């Protein structure tokens, strides 16, 4: 096992969250906030993971990792897997499961190995902070273990962490691929994740309206609504998919005004589905009132980040003042083409 460092970006949904759960198109972008994982050799014949921001750490014997992977494979559900392994803190179980799969399926020797995960990404805000952490963790470990792997294998491995965190077999479908590839990535059930060949400058503002519901809860609420009112849901989700396809075309053409209009439309559809919150609606309304190109919630909703597309408005600074007056954190973010980057430690300066 060598030493290595990987970093992976946060992700915003430009269009199509929730609709993607029902097989429809979603468009996401990597932004310039990062999670970092650093693998070091130790003199202890065990595997250690530390989640620095959460102040959680575990040291585990590698035989236990194999046992854990067997338990993962025979689980009835993610909830039963978490319950069966409740001696491990739930925040650490996803990383340990990824490591266990790497050890068993890829034959990696994880003894004398320590991984430290840190992140600059706001958590519980719809920025895919967990996906970025699992992507960085997976890439750093794959590199350190010296195993050959394809993009798809790395993505599938990192997705195991997302499945456990969000307790859902489909979790991570768009977030992990976007964090891994960087840039703009689309996803639908027919084509899977596709890295789009667009290098558009998409100047964004992130507005933190406060904690959001967990993704599991947000997806669960939508599923209940689907069961109760499937025709209404299908109609709204189809319209969201139109926003995704037309929005992606507008981004490809560099037509930010059109892309922004479709973001407002996508937000309104999500609002009608109960995925927004008063604070998110207020942030979007302020953006609209000040002539910003577009705005919408990003992620599961019910709180978390609104993303604002700046465009040509001469009233952007007034909009920022109005948002700050509401007590919301606001910051600029840029779409980054940088996906998950892995280096051997000696060649990376880690701040
Ligand atoms: C959460 O970031 C995005 C959702 O579409 C859920 C998912 O895609 O798994 C709400």
mmCIF file of C-alpha atoms and ligand atoms in Angstrom:
data_model
loop_
_atom_site.group_PDB
_atom_site.id
_atom_site.type_symbol
_atom_site.label_atom_id
_atom_site.label_comp_id
_atom_site.label_asym_id
_atom_site.label_seq_id
_atom_site.Cartn_x
_atom_site.Cartn_y
_atom_site.Cartn_z
ATOM 1 C CA UNK A 1 0.000 0.000 0.000
ATOM 2 C CA UNK A 2 1.454 3.374 -1.047
ATOM 3 C CA UNK A 3 0.538 6.809 0.254
ATOM 4 C CA UNK A 4 -1.861 8.774 -1.922
ATOM 5 C CA UNK A 5 -4.223 11.731 -1.928
ATOM 6 C CA UNK A 6 -7.425 12.220 -3.893
ATOM 7 C CA UNK A 7 -9.829 15.096 -4.021
ATOM 8 C CA UNK A 8 -13.310 15.189 -5.500
ATOM 9 C CA UNK A 9 -15.669 18.132 -6.084
ATOM 10 C CA UNK A 10 -19.117 19.010 -4.730
ATOM 11 C CA UNK A 11 -22.086 18.733 -7.092
ATOM 12 C CA UNK A 12 -25.131 20.896 -7.817
ATOM 13 C CA UNK A 13 -28.173 19.822 -9.778
ATOM 14 C CA UNK A 14 -28.771 22.275 -12.627
ATOM 15 C CA UNK A 15 -31.984 20.423 -13.569
ATOM 16 C CA UNK A 16 -33.923 17.272 -12.844
ATOM 17 C CA UNK A 17 -33.472 16.168 -9.222
ATOM 18 C CA UNK A 18 -36.296 13.896 -8.011
ATOM 19 C CA UNK A 19 -37.330 13.254 -11.653
ATOM 20 C CA UNK A 20 -34.088 11.274 -11.993
ATOM 21 C CA UNK A 21 -35.323 8.821 -9.351
ATOM 22 C CA UNK A 22 -38.132 7.953 -11.816
ATOM 23 C CA UNK A 23 -35.698 7.358 -14.692
ATOM 24 C CA UNK A 24 -35.882 10.847 -16.161
ATOM 25 C CA UNK A 25 -33.021 13.081 -17.235
ATOM 26 C CA UNK A 26 -31.055 15.075 -14.690
ATOM 27 C CA UNK A 27 -28.196 17.502 -15.354
ATOM 28 C CA UNK A 28 -25.572 18.120 -12.678
ATOM 29 C CA UNK A 29 -22.353 20.100 -12.456
ATOM 30 C CA UNK A 30 -19.230 19.801 -10.343
ATOM 31 C CA UNK A 31 -18.358 22.976 -8.454
ATOM 32 C CA UNK A 32 -15.123 24.201 -6.955
ATOM 33 C CA UNK A 33 -15.509 22.935 -3.383
ATOM 34 C CA UNK A 34 -13.731 19.707 -2.513
ATOM 35 C CA UNK A 35 -13.516 16.650 -0.279
ATOM 36 C CA UNK A 36 -10.035 15.184 0.187
ATOM 37 C CA UNK A 37 -8.907 11.714 1.247
ATOM 38 C CA UNK A 38 -5.339 10.987 2.238
ATOM 39 C CA UNK A 39 -3.995 7.438 2.559
ATOM 40 C CA UNK A 40 -0.916 6.843 4.736
ATOM 41 C CA UNK A 41 0.984 3.767 5.835
ATOM 42 C CA UNK A 42 1.008 3.037 9.564
ATOM 43 C CA UNK A 43 2.840 0.523 11.752
ATOM 44 C CA UNK A 44 -0.447 -1.067 12.928
ATOM 45 C CA UNK A 45 -1.601 -4.189 11.004
ATOM 46 C CA UNK A 46 -5.170 -2.876 10.803
ATOM 47 C CA UNK A 47 -7.245 -0.499 8.680
ATOM 48 C CA UNK A 48 -8.104 2.944 10.081
ATOM 49 C CA UNK A 49 -10.527 5.590 8.771
ATOM 50 C CA UNK A 50 -10.954 9.067 10.241
ATOM 51 C CA UNK A 51 -13.711 11.464 9.183
ATOM 52 C CA UNK A 52 -12.016 14.602 10.409
ATOM 53 C CA UNK A 53 -14.956 17.030 10.138
ATOM 54 C CA UNK A 54 -17.288 14.673 11.988
ATOM 55 C CA UNK A 55 -14.642 13.782 14.565
ATOM 56 C CA UNK A 56 -15.179 10.051 13.950
ATOM 57 C CA UNK A 57 -12.503 7.426 13.729
ATOM 58 C CA UNK A 58 -12.381 3.633 13.662
ATOM 59 C CA UNK A 59 -9.620 1.037 13.552
ATOM 60 C CA UNK A 60 -10.662 -2.388 12.288
ATOM 61 C CA UNK A 61 -8.923 -5.689 11.744
ATOM 62 C CA UNK A 62 -8.893 -6.671 8.071
ATOM 63 C CA UNK A 63 -10.554 -10.046 8.861
ATOM 64 C CA UNK A 64 -13.458 -8.055 10.271
ATOM 65 C CA UNK A 65 -13.617 -6.145 6.990
ATOM 66 C CA UNK A 66 -14.156 -9.411 5.109
ATOM 67 C CA UNK A 67 -16.890 -10.372 7.582
ATOM 68 C CA UNK A 68 -18.482 -6.969 7.084
ATOM 69 C CA UNK A 69 -18.532 -7.432 3.319
ATOM 70 C CA UNK A 70 -20.167 -10.859 3.699
ATOM 71 C CA UNK A 71 -22.829 -9.217 5.890
ATOM 72 C CA UNK A 72 -23.279 -6.490 3.266
ATOM 73 C CA UNK A 73 -23.813 -9.018 0.498
ATOM 74 C CA UNK A 74 -26.379 -11.062 2.417
ATOM 75 C CA UNK A 75 -28.294 -8.047 3.853
ATOM 76 C CA UNK A 76 -32.071 -7.841 3.461
ATOM 77 C CA UNK A 77 -32.079 -4.064 3.432
ATOM 78 C CA UNK A 78 -29.788 -1.117 4.150
ATOM 79 C CA UNK A 79 -31.649 -0.521 7.410
ATOM 80 C CA UNK A 80 -31.077 -4.114 8.565
ATOM 81 C CA UNK A 81 -27.389 -3.837 7.575
ATOM 82 C CA UNK A 82 -27.022 -0.661 9.673
ATOM 83 C CA UNK A 83 -28.836 -2.328 12.579
ATOM 84 C CA UNK A 84 -26.774 -5.516 12.377
ATOM 85 C CA UNK A 85 -23.576 -3.445 12.473
ATOM 86 C CA UNK A 86 -24.644 -0.841 15.003
ATOM 87 C CA UNK A 87 -21.397 -1.285 16.964
ATOM 88 C CA UNK A 88 -19.848 0.726 14.095
ATOM 89 C CA UNK A 89 -20.870 4.380 14.001
ATOM 90 C CA UNK A 90 -23.258 4.874 11.076
ATOM 91 C CA UNK A 91 -21.151 7.685 9.599
ATOM 92 C CA UNK A 92 -18.180 5.309 9.309
ATOM 93 C CA UNK A 93 -20.000 2.273 7.936
ATOM 94 C CA UNK A 94 -20.124 3.492 4.295
ATOM 95 C CA UNK A 95 -16.328 4.002 4.099
ATOM 96 C CA UNK A 96 -15.670 0.672 5.836
ATOM 97 C CA UNK A 97 -17.991 -1.097 3.408
ATOM 98 C CA UNK A 98 -16.227 0.449 0.408
ATOM 99 C CA UNK A 99 -12.882 -0.642 1.906
ATOM 100 C CA UNK A 100 -14.260 -4.134 2.596
ATOM 101 C CA UNK A 101 -15.412 -4.508 -1.015
ATOM 102 C CA UNK A 102 -12.031 -3.274 -2.244
ATOM 103 C CA UNK A 103 -10.258 -5.824 -0.080
ATOM 104 C CA UNK A 104 -12.460 -8.751 -1.082
ATOM 105 C CA UNK A 105 -13.332 -8.043 -4.737
ATOM 106 C CA UNK A 106 -10.094 -6.305 -5.769
ATOM 107 C CA UNK A 107 -7.748 -8.226 -3.446
ATOM 108 C CA UNK A 108 -6.318 -5.043 -1.887
ATOM 109 C CA UNK A 109 -4.189 -5.513 1.227
ATOM 110 C CA UNK A 110 -5.484 -2.852 3.616
ATOM 111 C CA UNK A 111 -3.291 -3.700 6.606
ATOM 112 C CA UNK A 112 -1.075 -0.854 7.900
ATOM 113 C CA UNK A 113 -3.373 1.641 6.202
ATOM 114 C CA UNK A 114 -4.861 4.862 7.489
ATOM 115 C CA UNK A 115 -7.283 7.074 5.542
ATOM 116 C CA UNK A 116 -8.136 10.590 6.627
ATOM 117 C CA UNK A 117 -11.150 12.248 4.968
ATOM 118 C CA UNK A 118 -11.692 16.022 5.121
ATOM 119 C CA UNK A 119 -14.139 18.241 3.304
ATOM 120 C CA UNK A 120 -14.734 21.934 2.535
ATOM 121 C CA UNK A 121 -18.273 21.172 1.393
ATOM 122 C CA UNK A 122 -21.237 22.281 3.514
ATOM 123 C CA UNK A 123 -23.033 19.141 4.707
ATOM 124 C CA UNK A 124 -26.791 18.473 4.595
ATOM 125 C CA UNK A 125 -27.233 21.230 2.040
ATOM 126 C CA UNK A 126 -27.748 19.422 -1.264
ATOM 127 C CA UNK A 127 -24.136 19.757 -2.445
ATOM 128 C CA UNK A 128 -23.457 15.996 -2.550
ATOM 129 C CA UNK A 129 -20.889 16.264 0.234
ATOM 130 C CA UNK A 130 -21.179 12.541 1.029
ATOM 131 C CA UNK A 131 -20.751 11.578 -2.649
ATOM 132 C CA UNK A 132 -17.622 13.758 -2.891
ATOM 133 C CA UNK A 133 -16.197 12.182 0.299
ATOM 134 C CA UNK A 134 -16.841 8.597 -0.921
ATOM 135 C CA UNK A 135 -15.460 9.427 -4.368
ATOM 136 C CA UNK A 136 -12.251 10.887 -2.902
ATOM 137 C CA UNK A 137 -11.998 7.996 -0.400
ATOM 138 C CA UNK A 138 -12.459 5.341 -3.119
ATOM 139 C CA UNK A 139 -10.038 6.954 -5.575
ATOM 140 C CA UNK A 140 -7.323 7.478 -2.939
ATOM 141 C CA UNK A 141 -7.597 3.862 -1.762
ATOM 142 C CA UNK A 142 -7.657 2.390 -5.283
ATOM 143 C CA UNK A 143 -4.556 4.368 -6.154
ATOM 144 C CA UNK A 144 -2.751 3.489 -2.919
ATOM 145 C CA UNK A 145 -3.593 -0.209 -3.344
ATOM 146 C CA UNK A 146 -2.092 -0.093 -6.835
ATOM 147 C CA UNK A 147 -5.032 -1.968 -8.359
ATOM 148 C CA UNK A 148 -6.074 -1.508 -11.978
ATOM 149 C CA UNK A 149 -9.581 -0.106 -12.219
ATOM 150 C CA UNK A 150 -11.878 1.398 -14.812
ATOM 151 C CA UNK A 151 -13.858 4.638 -14.324
ATOM 152 C CA UNK A 152 -17.008 2.567 -13.999
ATOM 153 C CA UNK A 153 -15.498 0.319 -11.308
ATOM 154 C CA UNK A 154 -14.394 3.325 -9.256
ATOM 155 C CA UNK A 155 -17.836 4.936 -9.610
ATOM 156 C CA UNK A 156 -19.683 1.742 -8.660
ATOM 157 C CA UNK A 157 -17.439 1.277 -5.627
ATOM 158 C CA UNK A 158 -17.986 4.852 -4.385
ATOM 159 C CA UNK A 159 -21.736 4.441 -4.957
ATOM 160 C CA UNK A 160 -21.836 1.699 -2.300
ATOM 161 C CA UNK A 161 -21.185 4.447 0.272
ATOM 162 C CA UNK A 162 -24.042 6.541 -1.089
ATOM 163 C CA UNK A 163 -26.425 3.563 -1.043
ATOM 164 C CA UNK A 164 -25.761 3.011 2.667
ATOM 165 C CA UNK A 165 -25.940 6.697 3.595
ATOM 166 C CA UNK A 166 -29.208 7.262 1.731
ATOM 167 C CA UNK A 167 -30.499 3.710 2.306
ATOM 168 C CA UNK A 168 -31.419 3.365 -1.316
ATOM 169 C CA UNK A 169 -30.122 1.079 -4.062
ATOM 170 C CA UNK A 170 -30.228 3.877 -6.644
ATOM 171 C CA UNK A 171 -28.473 6.535 -4.547
ATOM 172 C CA UNK A 172 -25.427 8.262 -5.991
ATOM 173 C CA UNK A 173 -26.509 7.647 -9.600
ATOM 174 C CA UNK A 174 -25.777 11.233 -10.650
ATOM 175 C CA UNK A 175 -23.719 12.647 -7.776
ATOM 176 C CA UNK A 176 -20.840 10.159 -7.767
ATOM 177 C CA UNK A 177 -20.389 10.237 -11.560
ATOM 178 C CA UNK A 178 -20.403 14.042 -11.580
ATOM 179 C CA UNK A 179 -17.913 14.274 -8.725
ATOM 180 C CA UNK A 180 -15.754 11.647 -10.448
ATOM 181 C CA UNK A 181 -15.787 13.155 -13.971
ATOM 182 C CA UNK A 182 -16.157 16.866 -13.112
ATOM 183 C CA UNK A 183 -17.820 19.365 -15.472
ATOM 184 C CA UNK A 184 -21.423 18.874 -16.545
ATOM 185 C CA UNK A 185 -22.868 15.353 -16.384
ATOM 186 C CA UNK A 186 -26.305 14.151 -17.469
ATOM 187 C CA UNK A 187 -28.040 11.017 -16.274
ATOM 188 C CA UNK A 188 -31.075 9.043 -17.342
ATOM 189 C CA UNK A 189 -32.021 5.426 -16.820
ATOM 190 C CA UNK A 190 -31.414 4.533 -20.489
ATOM 191 C CA UNK A 191 -27.938 6.024 -20.974
ATOM 192 C CA UNK A 192 -26.651 6.129 -17.399
ATOM 193 C CA UNK A 193 -24.222 8.950 -16.547
ATOM 194 C CA UNK A 194 -22.700 10.826 -19.486
ATOM 195 C CA UNK A 195 -19.981 13.455 -19.163
ATOM 196 C CA UNK A 196 -21.190 16.260 -21.422
ATOM 197 C CA UNK A 197 -18.761 17.948 -23.739
ATOM 198 C CA UNK A 198 -19.578 21.464 -22.526
ATOM 199 C CA UNK A 199 -17.157 23.923 -21.092
ATOM 200 C CA UNK A 200 -19.638 26.727 -20.524
ATOM 201 C CA UNK A 201 -18.890 29.422 -17.998
ATOM 202 C CA UNK A 202 -21.772 29.103 -15.535
ATOM 203 C CA UNK A 203 -21.267 31.752 -12.847
ATOM 204 C CA UNK A 204 -23.303 30.631 -9.862
ATOM 205 C CA UNK A 205 -24.156 31.928 -6.435
ATOM 206 C CA UNK A 206 -24.885 29.415 -3.701
ATOM 207 C CA UNK A 207 -27.412 30.493 -1.098
ATOM 208 C CA UNK A 208 -27.544 28.454 2.082
ATOM 209 C CA UNK A 209 -31.108 28.617 3.383
ATOM 210 C CA UNK A 210 -30.388 26.282 6.325
ATOM 211 C CA UNK A 211 -30.390 22.524 6.934
ATOM 212 C CA UNK A 212 -32.453 20.362 4.639
ATOM 213 C CA UNK A 213 -34.303 17.091 5.070
ATOM 214 C CA UNK A 214 -32.212 13.989 4.596
ATOM 215 C CA UNK A 215 -32.206 12.745 1.000
ATOM 216 C CA UNK A 216 -33.788 9.476 2.176
ATOM 217 C CA UNK A 217 -36.685 11.450 3.694
ATOM 218 C CA UNK A 218 -37.082 13.739 0.670
ATOM 219 C CA UNK A 219 -37.092 10.789 -1.752
ATOM 220 C CA UNK A 220 -39.473 8.863 0.557
ATOM 221 C CA UNK A 221 -41.952 11.773 0.657
ATOM 222 C CA UNK A 222 -41.934 11.971 -3.133
ATOM 223 C CA UNK A 223 -42.544 8.206 -3.357
ATOM 224 C CA UNK A 224 -45.576 8.549 -1.048
ATOM 225 C CA UNK A 225 -46.918 11.334 -3.220
ATOM 226 C CA UNK A 226 -46.300 9.177 -6.296
ATOM 227 C CA UNK A 227 -48.377 6.388 -4.793
ATOM 228 C CA UNK A 228 -51.203 8.781 -3.942
ATOM 229 C CA UNK A 229 -51.231 10.920 -7.099
ATOM 230 C CA UNK A 230 -49.261 9.166 -9.797
ATOM 231 C CA UNK A 231 -50.850 11.026 -12.764
ATOM 232 C CA UNK A 232 -50.104 14.420 -11.202
ATOM 233 C CA UNK A 233 -46.548 13.328 -10.345
ATOM 234 C CA UNK A 234 -45.876 11.902 -13.809
ATOM 235 C CA UNK A 235 -47.075 15.126 -15.426
ATOM 236 C CA UNK A 236 -44.771 17.297 -13.247
ATOM 237 C CA UNK A 237 -41.801 14.939 -13.571
ATOM 238 C CA UNK A 238 -42.195 14.875 -17.369
ATOM 239 C CA UNK A 239 -42.199 18.692 -17.392
ATOM 240 C CA UNK A 240 -39.062 18.649 -15.200
ATOM 241 C CA UNK A 241 -37.451 16.327 -17.729
ATOM 242 C CA UNK A 242 -38.267 18.841 -20.473
ATOM 243 C CA UNK A 243 -36.448 21.475 -18.402
ATOM 244 C CA UNK A 244 -33.448 19.124 -18.208
ATOM 245 C CA UNK A 245 -33.262 18.404 -21.946
ATOM 246 C CA UNK A 246 -33.923 21.994 -23.017
ATOM 247 C CA UNK A 247 -31.639 23.323 -20.265
ATOM 248 C CA UNK A 248 -28.778 21.092 -21.372
ATOM 249 C CA UNK A 249 -29.268 22.237 -24.987
ATOM 250 C CA UNK A 250 -29.231 25.885 -23.831
ATOM 251 C CA UNK A 251 -26.006 25.320 -21.859
ATOM 252 C CA UNK A 252 -24.411 23.652 -24.900
ATOM 253 C CA UNK A 253 -25.325 26.727 -26.976
ATOM 254 C CA UNK A 254 -24.016 29.053 -24.260
ATOM 255 C CA UNK A 255 -27.523 30.551 -23.921
ATOM 256 C CA UNK A 256 -27.500 31.297 -20.192
ATOM 257 C CA UNK A 257 -30.682 33.390 -20.292
ATOM 258 C CA UNK A 258 -32.627 30.409 -21.649
ATOM 259 C CA UNK A 259 -30.916 27.986 -19.227
ATOM 260 C CA UNK A 260 -31.797 30.333 -16.356
ATOM 261 C CA UNK A 261 -35.453 30.612 -17.413
ATOM 262 C CA UNK A 262 -35.641 26.814 -17.347
ATOM 263 C CA UNK A 263 -34.088 26.773 -13.873
ATOM 264 C CA UNK A 264 -36.919 29.017 -12.616
ATOM 265 C CA UNK A 265 -39.430 26.713 -14.298
ATOM 266 C CA UNK A 266 -37.792 23.615 -12.786
ATOM 267 C CA UNK A 267 -37.908 25.247 -9.330
ATOM 268 C CA UNK A 268 -41.600 26.034 -9.707
ATOM 269 C CA UNK A 269 -42.352 22.416 -10.658
ATOM 270 C CA UNK A 270 -40.390 21.147 -7.645
ATOM 271 C CA UNK A 271 -42.288 23.633 -5.470
ATOM 272 C CA UNK A 272 -45.584 22.239 -6.754
ATOM 273 C CA UNK A 273 -44.346 18.782 -5.733
ATOM 274 C CA UNK A 274 -43.664 19.992 -2.181
ATOM 275 C CA UNK A 275 -39.866 19.716 -2.527
ATOM 276 C CA UNK A 276 -39.148 23.375 -1.756
ATOM 277 C CA UNK A 277 -39.343 25.435 1.454
ATOM 278 C CA UNK A 278 -40.290 29.034 2.241
ATOM 279 C CA UNK A 279 -36.611 30.006 2.504
ATOM 280 C CA UNK A 280 -35.755 28.394 -0.846
ATOM 281 C CA UNK A 281 -38.735 30.113 -2.482
ATOM 282 C CA UNK A 282 -37.648 33.444 -0.957
ATOM 283 C CA UNK A 283 -34.097 33.065 -2.316
ATOM 284 C CA UNK A 284 -35.436 32.188 -5.788
ATOM 285 C CA UNK A 285 -37.899 35.087 -5.640
ATOM 286 C CA UNK A 286 -35.143 37.560 -4.735
ATOM 287 C CA UNK A 287 -33.058 36.312 -7.671
ATOM 288 C CA UNK A 288 -36.000 36.763 -10.046
ATOM 289 C CA UNK A 289 -36.936 40.199 -8.709
ATOM 290 C CA UNK A 290 -33.358 41.391 -9.333
ATOM 291 C CA UNK A 291 -33.158 40.062 -12.886
ATOM 292 C CA UNK A 292 -30.755 37.172 -12.305
ATOM 293 C CA UNK A 293 -30.791 34.684 -15.184
ATOM 294 C CA UNK A 294 -32.109 31.783 -13.127
ATOM 295 C CA UNK A 295 -32.437 30.133 -9.732
ATOM 296 C CA UNK A 296 -33.687 26.921 -8.212
ATOM 297 C CA UNK A 297 -33.251 24.594 -5.287
ATOM 298 C CA UNK A 298 -30.549 21.967 -5.689
ATOM 299 C CA UNK A 299 -30.783 18.400 -4.393
ATOM 300 C CA UNK A 300 -33.501 16.799 -2.295
ATOM 301 C CA UNK A 301 -34.890 20.174 -1.136
ATOM 302 C CA UNK A 302 -36.973 21.114 1.883
ATOM 303 C CA UNK A 303 -34.036 23.420 2.753
ATOM 304 C CA UNK A 304 -30.382 23.486 1.828
ATOM 305 C CA UNK A 305 -28.874 25.353 -1.091
ATOM 306 C CA UNK A 306 -30.513 27.443 -3.742
ATOM 307 C CA UNK A 307 -28.339 27.956 -6.813
ATOM 308 C CA UNK A 308 -28.544 31.276 -8.642
ATOM 309 C CA UNK A 309 -27.287 31.727 -12.201
ATOM 310 C CA UNK A 310 -25.950 35.257 -12.420
ATOM 311 C CA UNK A 311 -26.367 36.177 -16.125
ATOM 312 C CA UNK A 312 -26.226 39.852 -17.217
ATOM 313 C CA UNK A 313 -28.206 41.508 -14.445
ATOM 314 C CA UNK A 314 -26.877 44.882 -13.323
ATOM 315 C CA UNK A 315 -28.638 44.296 -9.983
ATOM 316 C CA UNK A 316 -26.662 41.272 -8.804
ATOM 317 C CA UNK A 317 -25.077 43.086 -5.861
ATOM 318 C CA UNK A 318 -28.525 44.333 -4.756
ATOM 319 C CA UNK A 319 -29.745 40.725 -4.926
ATOM 320 C CA UNK A 320 -26.800 39.626 -2.766
ATOM 321 C CA UNK A 321 -27.625 42.362 -0.213
ATOM 322 C CA UNK A 322 -31.280 41.296 -0.140
ATOM 323 C CA UNK A 323 -30.293 37.663 0.394
ATOM 324 C CA UNK A 324 -27.833 38.553 3.155
ATOM 325 C CA UNK A 325 -30.528 40.716 4.770
ATOM 326 C CA UNK A 326 -32.558 37.512 5.141
ATOM 327 C CA UNK A 327 -29.670 36.050 7.091
ATOM 328 C CA UNK A 328 -28.650 33.536 4.395
ATOM 329 C CA UNK A 329 -25.002 32.675 3.684
ATOM 330 C CA UNK A 330 -24.176 33.435 0.057
ATOM 331 C CA UNK A 331 -21.051 32.645 -1.906
ATOM 332 C CA UNK A 332 -19.873 32.487 -5.498
ATOM 333 C CA UNK A 333 -19.184 29.073 -7.024
ATOM 334 C CA UNK A 334 -17.851 28.098 -10.413
ATOM 335 C CA UNK A 335 -18.396 24.919 -12.374
ATOM 336 C CA UNK A 336 -15.108 23.030 -12.430
ATOM 337 C CA UNK A 337 -13.933 20.609 -15.090
ATOM 338 C CA UNK A 338 -11.805 18.987 -12.399
ATOM 339 C CA UNK A 339 -13.164 15.611 -11.404
ATOM 340 C CA UNK A 340 -11.672 13.221 -8.868
ATOM 341 C CA UNK A 341 -7.928 13.706 -8.991
ATOM 342 C CA UNK A 342 -5.548 11.211 -7.463
ATOM 343 C CA UNK A 343 -1.863 11.601 -6.896
ATOM 344 C CA UNK A 344 0.845 9.877 -4.936
ATOM 345 C CA UNK A 345 1.299 11.875 -1.757
ATOM 346 C CA UNK A 346 4.805 13.159 -2.354
ATOM 347 C CA UNK A 347 3.614 15.030 -5.440
ATOM 348 C CA UNK A 348 0.577 16.730 -3.873
ATOM 349 C CA UNK A 349 0.608 19.709 -1.604
ATOM 350 C CA UNK A 350 -2.231 19.180 0.854
ATOM 351 C CA UNK A 351 -3.284 22.309 2.641
HETATM 352 C C1 LIG B 1 -30.527 14.296 -4.199
HETATM 353 O O1 LIG B 1 -29.312 15.017 -4.246
HETATM 354 C C2 LIG B 1 -31.105 14.156 -5.574
HETATM 355 C C3 LIG B 1 -32.361 13.322 -5.652
HETATM 356 O O2 LIG B 1 -32.763 13.320 -7.030
HETATM 357 C C4 LIG B 1 -32.148 11.898 -5.147
HETATM 358 C C5 LIG B 1 -31.306 11.028 -6.056
HETATM 359 O O3 LIG B 1 -31.053 11.338 -7.223
HETATM 360 O O4 LIG B 1 -30.894 9.948 -5.545
HETATM 361 C C6 LIG B 1 -33.491 13.956 -4.859
#
